[in-house]
Structure formats: C-alpha cells, structure tokens
XYZ file of C-alpha atoms in Angstrom:
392
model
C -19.890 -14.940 61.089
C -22.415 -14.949 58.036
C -21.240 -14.201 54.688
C -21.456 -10.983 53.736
C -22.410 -12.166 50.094
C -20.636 -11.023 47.341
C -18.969 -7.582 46.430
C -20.520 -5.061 44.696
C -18.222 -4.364 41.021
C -17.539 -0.985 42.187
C -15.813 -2.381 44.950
C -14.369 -5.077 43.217
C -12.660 -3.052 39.937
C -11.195 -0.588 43.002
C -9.193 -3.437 44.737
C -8.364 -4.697 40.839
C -7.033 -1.290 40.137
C -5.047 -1.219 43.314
C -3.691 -4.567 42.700
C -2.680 -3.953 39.273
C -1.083 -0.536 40.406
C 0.713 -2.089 43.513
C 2.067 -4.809 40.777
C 3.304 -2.221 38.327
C 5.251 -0.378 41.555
C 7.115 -3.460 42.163
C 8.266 -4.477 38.594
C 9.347 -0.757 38.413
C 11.074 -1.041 41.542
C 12.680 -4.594 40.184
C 13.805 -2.854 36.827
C 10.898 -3.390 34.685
C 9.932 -0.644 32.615
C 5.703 -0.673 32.865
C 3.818 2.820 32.378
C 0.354 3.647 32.922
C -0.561 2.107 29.075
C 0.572 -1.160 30.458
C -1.087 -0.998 33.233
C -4.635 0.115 30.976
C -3.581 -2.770 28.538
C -3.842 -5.280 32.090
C -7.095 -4.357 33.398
C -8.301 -4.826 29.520
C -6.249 -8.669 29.229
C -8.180 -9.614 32.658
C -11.600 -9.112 31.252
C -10.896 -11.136 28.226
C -9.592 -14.434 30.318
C -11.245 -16.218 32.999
C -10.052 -14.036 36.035
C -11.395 -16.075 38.760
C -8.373 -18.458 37.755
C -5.169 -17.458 39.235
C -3.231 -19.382 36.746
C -5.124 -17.453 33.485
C -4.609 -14.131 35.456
C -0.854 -14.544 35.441
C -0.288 -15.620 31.699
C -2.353 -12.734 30.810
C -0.937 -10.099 33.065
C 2.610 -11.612 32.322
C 1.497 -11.399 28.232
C 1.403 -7.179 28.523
C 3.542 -6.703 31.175
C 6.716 -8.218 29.993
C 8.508 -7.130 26.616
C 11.592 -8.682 27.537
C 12.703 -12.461 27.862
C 14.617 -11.135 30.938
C 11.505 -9.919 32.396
C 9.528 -13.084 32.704
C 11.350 -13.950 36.170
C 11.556 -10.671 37.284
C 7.402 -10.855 36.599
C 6.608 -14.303 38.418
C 8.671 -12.555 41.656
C 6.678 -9.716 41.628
C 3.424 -11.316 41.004
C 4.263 -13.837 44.531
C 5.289 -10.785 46.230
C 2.037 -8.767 45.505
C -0.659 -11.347 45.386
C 1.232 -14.107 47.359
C 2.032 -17.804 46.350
C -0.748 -20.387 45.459
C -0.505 -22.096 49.239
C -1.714 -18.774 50.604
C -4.731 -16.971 50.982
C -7.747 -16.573 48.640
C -6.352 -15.078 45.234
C -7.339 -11.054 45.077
C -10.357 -9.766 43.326
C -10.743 -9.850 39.516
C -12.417 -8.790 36.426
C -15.841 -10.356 35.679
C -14.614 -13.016 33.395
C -16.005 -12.227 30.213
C -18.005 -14.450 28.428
C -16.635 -17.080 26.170
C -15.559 -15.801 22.242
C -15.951 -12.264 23.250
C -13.306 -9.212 23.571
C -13.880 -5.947 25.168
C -15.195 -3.047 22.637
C -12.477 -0.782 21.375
C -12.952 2.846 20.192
C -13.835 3.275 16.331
C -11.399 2.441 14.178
C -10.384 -0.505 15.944
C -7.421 0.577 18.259
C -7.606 0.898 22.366
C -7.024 3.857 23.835
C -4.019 3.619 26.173
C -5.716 5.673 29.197
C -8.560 4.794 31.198
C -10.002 6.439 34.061
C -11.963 5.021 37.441
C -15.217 5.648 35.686
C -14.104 3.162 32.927
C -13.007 0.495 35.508
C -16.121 0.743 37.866
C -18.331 0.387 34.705
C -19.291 -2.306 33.656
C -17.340 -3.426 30.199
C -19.644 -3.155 26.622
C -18.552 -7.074 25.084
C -19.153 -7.358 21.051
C -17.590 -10.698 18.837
C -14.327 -11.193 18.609
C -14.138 -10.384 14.999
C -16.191 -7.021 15.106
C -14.570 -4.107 13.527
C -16.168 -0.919 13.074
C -14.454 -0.064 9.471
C -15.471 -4.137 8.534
C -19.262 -3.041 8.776
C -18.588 -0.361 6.260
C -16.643 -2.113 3.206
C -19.923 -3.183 2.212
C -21.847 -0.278 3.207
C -23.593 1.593 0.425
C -22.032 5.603 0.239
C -25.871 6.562 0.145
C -26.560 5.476 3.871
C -23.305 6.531 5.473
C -23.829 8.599 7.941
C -21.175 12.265 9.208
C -19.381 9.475 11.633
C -18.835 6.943 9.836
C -17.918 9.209 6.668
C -14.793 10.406 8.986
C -13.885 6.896 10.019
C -14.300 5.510 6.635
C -11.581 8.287 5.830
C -8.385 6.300 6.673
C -9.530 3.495 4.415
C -9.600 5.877 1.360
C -6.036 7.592 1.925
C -4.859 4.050 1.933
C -6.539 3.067 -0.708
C -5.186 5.841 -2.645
C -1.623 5.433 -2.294
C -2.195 2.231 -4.746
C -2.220 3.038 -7.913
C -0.710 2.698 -11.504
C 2.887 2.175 -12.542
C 4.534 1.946 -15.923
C 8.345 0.874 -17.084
C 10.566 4.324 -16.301
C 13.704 5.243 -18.723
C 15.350 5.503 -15.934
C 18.001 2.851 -15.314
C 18.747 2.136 -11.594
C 20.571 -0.860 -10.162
C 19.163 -4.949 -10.600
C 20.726 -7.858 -8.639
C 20.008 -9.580 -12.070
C 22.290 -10.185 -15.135
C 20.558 -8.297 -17.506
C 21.612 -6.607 -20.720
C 22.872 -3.187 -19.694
C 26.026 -3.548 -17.328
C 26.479 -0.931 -14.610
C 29.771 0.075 -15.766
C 30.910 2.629 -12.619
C 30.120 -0.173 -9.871
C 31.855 -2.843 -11.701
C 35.293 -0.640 -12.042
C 34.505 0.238 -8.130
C 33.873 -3.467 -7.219
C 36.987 -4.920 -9.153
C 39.305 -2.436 -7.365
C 39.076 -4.370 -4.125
C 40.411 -7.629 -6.201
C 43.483 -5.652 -7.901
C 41.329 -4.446 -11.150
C 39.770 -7.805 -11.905
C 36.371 -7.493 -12.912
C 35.231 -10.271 -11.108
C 32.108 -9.324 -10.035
C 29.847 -7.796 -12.631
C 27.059 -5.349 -11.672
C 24.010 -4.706 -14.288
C 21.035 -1.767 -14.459
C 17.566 -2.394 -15.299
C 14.297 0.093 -16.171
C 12.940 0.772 -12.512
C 8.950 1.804 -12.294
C 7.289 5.441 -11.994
C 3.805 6.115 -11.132
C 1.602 5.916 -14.250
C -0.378 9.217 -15.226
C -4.377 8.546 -13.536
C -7.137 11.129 -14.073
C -10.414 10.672 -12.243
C -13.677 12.331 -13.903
C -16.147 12.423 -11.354
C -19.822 12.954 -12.245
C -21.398 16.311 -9.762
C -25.045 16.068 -11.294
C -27.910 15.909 -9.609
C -27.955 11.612 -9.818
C -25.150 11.534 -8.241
C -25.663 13.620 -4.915
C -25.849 10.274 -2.627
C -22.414 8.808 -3.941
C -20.538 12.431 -5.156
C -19.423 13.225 -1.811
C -17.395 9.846 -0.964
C -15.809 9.429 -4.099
C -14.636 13.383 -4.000
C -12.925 12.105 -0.905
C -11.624 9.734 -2.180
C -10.479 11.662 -5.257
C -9.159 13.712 -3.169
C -6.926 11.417 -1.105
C -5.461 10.298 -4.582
C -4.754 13.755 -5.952
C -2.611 14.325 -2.242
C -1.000 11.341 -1.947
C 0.251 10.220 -5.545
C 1.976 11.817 -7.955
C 0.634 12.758 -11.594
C -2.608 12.732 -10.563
C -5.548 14.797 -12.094
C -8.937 15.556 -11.301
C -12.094 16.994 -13.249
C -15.647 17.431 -11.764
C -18.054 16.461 -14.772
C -21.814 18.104 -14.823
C -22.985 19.884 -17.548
C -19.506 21.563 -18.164
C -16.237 19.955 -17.521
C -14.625 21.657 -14.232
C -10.296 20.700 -13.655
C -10.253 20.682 -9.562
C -6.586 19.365 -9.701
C -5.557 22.062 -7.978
C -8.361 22.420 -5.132
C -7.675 19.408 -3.933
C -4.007 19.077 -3.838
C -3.779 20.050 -0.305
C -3.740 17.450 2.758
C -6.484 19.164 4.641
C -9.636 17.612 3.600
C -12.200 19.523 4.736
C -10.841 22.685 3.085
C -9.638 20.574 -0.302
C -13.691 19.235 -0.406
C -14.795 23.207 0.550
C -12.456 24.518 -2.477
C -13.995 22.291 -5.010
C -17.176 23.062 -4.346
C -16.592 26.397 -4.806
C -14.774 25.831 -8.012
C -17.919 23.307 -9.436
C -20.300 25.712 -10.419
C -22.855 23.439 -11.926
C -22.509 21.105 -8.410
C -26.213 18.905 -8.201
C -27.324 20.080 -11.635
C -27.289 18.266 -15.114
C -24.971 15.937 -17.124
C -23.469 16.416 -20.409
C -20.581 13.640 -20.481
C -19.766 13.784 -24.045
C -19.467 17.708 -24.133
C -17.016 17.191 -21.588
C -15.002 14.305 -22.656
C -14.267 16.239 -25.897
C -13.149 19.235 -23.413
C -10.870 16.584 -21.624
C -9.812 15.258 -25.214
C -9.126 18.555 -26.825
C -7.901 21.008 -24.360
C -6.292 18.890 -21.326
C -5.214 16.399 -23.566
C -1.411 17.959 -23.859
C -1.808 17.669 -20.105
C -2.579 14.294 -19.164
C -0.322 12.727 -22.283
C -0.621 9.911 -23.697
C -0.683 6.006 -21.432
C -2.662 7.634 -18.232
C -5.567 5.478 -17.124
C -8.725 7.306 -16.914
C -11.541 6.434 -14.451
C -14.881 8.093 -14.744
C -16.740 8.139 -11.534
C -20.857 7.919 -13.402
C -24.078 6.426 -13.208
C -24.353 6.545 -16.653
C -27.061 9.506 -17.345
C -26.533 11.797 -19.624
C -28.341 14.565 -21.465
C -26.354 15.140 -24.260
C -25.894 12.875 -27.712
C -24.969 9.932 -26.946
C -23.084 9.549 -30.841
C -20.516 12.470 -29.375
C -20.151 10.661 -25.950
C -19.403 7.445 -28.216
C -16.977 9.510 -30.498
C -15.217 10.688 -27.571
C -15.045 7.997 -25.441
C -13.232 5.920 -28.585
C -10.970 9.278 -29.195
C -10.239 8.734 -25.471
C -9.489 5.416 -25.182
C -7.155 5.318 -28.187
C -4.671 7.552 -26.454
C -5.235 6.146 -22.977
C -3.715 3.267 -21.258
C -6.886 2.352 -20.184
C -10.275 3.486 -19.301
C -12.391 2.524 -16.275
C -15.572 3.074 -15.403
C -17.065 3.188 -12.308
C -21.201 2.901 -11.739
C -22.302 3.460 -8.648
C -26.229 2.119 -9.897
C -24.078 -1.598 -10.993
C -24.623 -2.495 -7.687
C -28.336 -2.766 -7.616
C -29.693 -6.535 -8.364
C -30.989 -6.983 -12.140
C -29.628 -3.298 -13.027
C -28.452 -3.358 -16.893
C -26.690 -0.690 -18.668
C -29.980 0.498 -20.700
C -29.188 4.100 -20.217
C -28.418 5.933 -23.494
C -25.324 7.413 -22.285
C -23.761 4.225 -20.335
C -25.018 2.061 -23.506
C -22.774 4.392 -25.679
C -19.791 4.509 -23.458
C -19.523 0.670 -22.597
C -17.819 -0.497 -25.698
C -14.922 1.648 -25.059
C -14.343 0.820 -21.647
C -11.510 -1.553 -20.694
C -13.496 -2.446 -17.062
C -16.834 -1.477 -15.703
C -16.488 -1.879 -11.655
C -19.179 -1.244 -8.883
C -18.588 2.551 -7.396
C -20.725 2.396 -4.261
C -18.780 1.238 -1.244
C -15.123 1.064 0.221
C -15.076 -2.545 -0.965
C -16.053 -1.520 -4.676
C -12.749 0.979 -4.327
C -10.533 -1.696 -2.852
C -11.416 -3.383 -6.357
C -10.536 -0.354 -7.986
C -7.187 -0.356 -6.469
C -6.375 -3.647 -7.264
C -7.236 -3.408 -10.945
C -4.780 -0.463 -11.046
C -2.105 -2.092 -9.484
C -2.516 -5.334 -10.991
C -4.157 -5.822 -15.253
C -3.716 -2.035 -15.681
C 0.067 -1.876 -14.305
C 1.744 -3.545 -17.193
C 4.653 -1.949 -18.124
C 4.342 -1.525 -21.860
C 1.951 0.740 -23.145
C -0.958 -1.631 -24.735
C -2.313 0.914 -27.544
C-alpha cells in the first residue's frame, strides 16, 4: 500500500482536539478536576513544544493539566490509557511544533482567552517573539500617534499608574512592632493580663502615612490637542482612584474639573469635562491662571500638596506674572512638577517665554509624552517627593 502522504492540518488539529478531549474525560473520570480552560490552555502548551516528541507532549500536557502533586500519577495513567504506552503504536497526531523561541500570539493586553473554538484549532496559529507584548510597544509610544485601540488598551496602564502617588507623615498614631517613643498604653495593660499584670511585653505607636494632597493642571490649548487627551485620562484615573486629588483644565481661563471626573466611568468622566472646558483647543494664559489657582483654590488644596502642570510651555500672557506665581506657588507647595510633553524631542531647549519663566521654580521637569514618561512621574511621587516632613 503507498503512502497516502501526509495529513492535511484540518485533519490533523480534529484528531488533536479529540485526543485532548478523550484525555480530559478520563482524568475527570479518575478524579481530576480539568474544564474546558484546561483543555484550551493544552492545545495552546502543544504548539509551543516540539509535539512530534511524545516525551515533550507529556511534560507539557502534564504542566496545565495537573494542579495537584496528587494528580501527577493519576495524569501519567490516563495519558497510557488514552494514547497508549511508548512500546505501542505510532504516538497520535500533534500540533505543528512551533518554531524555536516563539510562543503563540495572545489577545491584546497580553492574557489568553480561556475558550477556543474549531475554527481556532483548524487555523493555522499567528507565532510573534517570545517577549512581545502589546502594552510593551506602547511605553515608548508618543500620545500623538496612538491610535482609538491602542488608546483603550493603554487604559489599564494609566489606572495603575495612578494608584501611586504621594504620601506624607499622618497625626495619626497606629500600632509599630518598633520601640519607639510613644507606648501603646491599652495593648500593654491587655498584653500583661495574660502574665498576672506584669508588663512584660511592651507595645509602642508610631505616625502611620496618608495620601499627600496632588493637583494636576493640565494645559487644553490648542498646542496641546495631540497629548491633551491621554493625560486627561490619565488625570482622570488619578482623580477616581486616590484620595485628595484635584484637577484644573488650564487654557486661557483656569477651569476646576475635580468634580467631572470623579466618577469611574471614563468615557462619561472625559465627555463631562469637555463640556465643563469652555475654552477646550483655544489659547494659553498660564500665569492668569496660576494666580486663580493661588488666590481662590488655594484654601482648597492647603498647604504641602504637590502640584504637576501638564504644559508645553506656551503661553500668551506675561511671563513676569507666570514667574510671580509660579514662586507664590511653590512656596506653599510641597513640590512642583512639570511635565513637557515637547522635552522629548532631540535638541529641544526650554526657549519659550513662558517655560523659561516657570523653570526656576520647578522642583522637576519630566518628559509628558508616553506611558513610560508617566511611569517616571509615578515614581518621583512615590519616591524624592514622598518624604514625610514638609520641605518648605
């Protein structure tokens, strides 16, 4: 009989999926709990060994299949029963092995989806690097050239991003395991009745931390179109995750949007403020609204908040006021940050008026054009401009 020549992969990812199904039916039937996401997760561990090796299969099918130590004998059983021992016949059908270094493509955002269908079996699988990862691509990604998808998936990364933030030394006392100056008189008379009213062990209280105030100033002009609606997003994600948190939208009045965006649907928050921006896409007048945020929110914010304005730097207005204000500002704040989307460019130098009047008052002048720009936001705030005394 001539050899009918090799299967076609149709064919092939059938008897796999039968195999895999008819293995699943006896570990259930031997105890093992395996559902149809295990099942997905073993068709996806074939096609990343070398399937045509029986010995690869099992470790990888055995890898997903069994969550239990007791399950590993129950699993080698099962796997004899189903595809038979290595004396017998030819091993059964597998994956295409992949090819070496390579993984098969998850969805965006970097986690498989625990169903698949026929279609996704008979197809043939996408393979990218090992290392690939969707959000990866866009840390370094300029805001300007995002496009509505990746916009949405870059959304998880900014409401993590903005749970970090801030803290500052609280007057409230709570419990230390270390001997410190203040002794926790209530849990030492507790503790010493177990030893007949002896104080032998001593308990102390310490400060704890709070969440330091933060107030974002975001710049709406015109300049700022390409980078406005990320960082209002991520703005955003602050305002609704973190306490004492304000906001301001900065154009050629100053607009508070605190209360627009303190809601955890985004699309609606982002639809609110526009509505409450009036001067959205138009000019910039930063010192006119610094003195507004210096003079009539300044009761609000309090003294020792950190301030970060969100700006490329152009402004319309004098730039004497904007450097009056921004030293007014900085005096009462913990610290100021600015953020320039236009400090990423090579050879770019702070020649505008306005950014040449501001810089002297600013405690750090950070990038504000890509996720990775805001992870070093995030880590200046938890880290230089977290200390727990007030510096001015």
């Amino acid at each position: 009989m001539s050899d009918p020549g090799p299967r076609p992969l149709g064919a092939s990812a059938a008897a796999v999926r039968a195999r895999l199904t008819a293995l699943a039916a006896e570990l259930r039937a031997r105890g093992v709990r395996v559902g149809s996401g295990e099942v997905a997760s073993a068709a996806r561990a074939l096609a990343a060994v070398q399937a045509g090796s029986r010995e690869d299969a099992r470790l990888a099918l055995r890898a997903v299949l069994c969550s239990r130590r007791d399950d590993l004998a129950v699993f080698d059983a099962a796997f004899v029963a189903v595809f038979g021992d290595e004396t017998g016949a030819a091993g059964p059908p597998m994956l295409l092995p992949a090819p070496p270094g390579v993984l098969p493509v998850t969805r965006l955002g970097g986690r498989a989806s625990t169903a698949t269908t026929s279609a996704d079996l008979d197809a043939e699988p996408e393979v990218r690097p090992a290392a690939y990862s969707d959000v990866e691509l866009l840390l370094d990604r300029d805001f300007a050239h995002y496009t509505d998808a990746e916009r949405a998936l870059a959304r998880a990364v900014l409401r993590r991003l903005a749970q970090r933030g801030p803290t500052r030394r609280s007057r409230r006392l709570r419990p230390s395991r270390r001997r410190g100056h203040r002794p926790d008189l209530s849990r030492t008379v507790r503790a010493s009745l177990r030893h007949g009213g002896e104080p032998v062990h001593r308990h102390w209280r310490a400060p704890g931390t709070a969440a330091r105030p933060l107030v974002f100033v975001l710049d709406v002009s015109g300049s700022m179109a390409p980078y406005a609606r990320m960082l209002l997003q991520y703005v955003q994600a602050a305002v609704a995750a973190r306490r004492r948190v304000e906001a301001f939208a900065l154009g050629t009045r100053l607009t508070r949007i605190t209360r627009e965006l303190h809601t955890k649907d985004v699309d609606r928050a982002l639809d609110r403020a526009a509505e409450a921006v009036v001067d959205f896409g138009g000019g910039t007048r930063i010192g006119e609204g610094l003195a507004e945020l210096n003079r009539v929110h300044g009761r609000r914010l309090g003294r020792g908040a950190v301030v970060v304005l969100l700006s490329d730097g152009w402004d319309r207005g004098d730039p004497a006021l904007l450097s009056a204000e921004m030293a007014r500002l900085a005096r009462s704040a913990h610290g100021v940050v600015w953020l320039n989307p236009l400090k990423a460019s090579p050879g770019y130098q702070p020649l505008a008026r306005g950014m040449a009047a501001a810089l002297p008052h600013v405690d750090a002048f950070l990038e504000g054009h890509s996720l990775r720009s805001l992870e070093d936001l995030a880590a200046l705030l938890e880290g230089p401009l977290s200390e727990l005394e007030d510096r001015r």
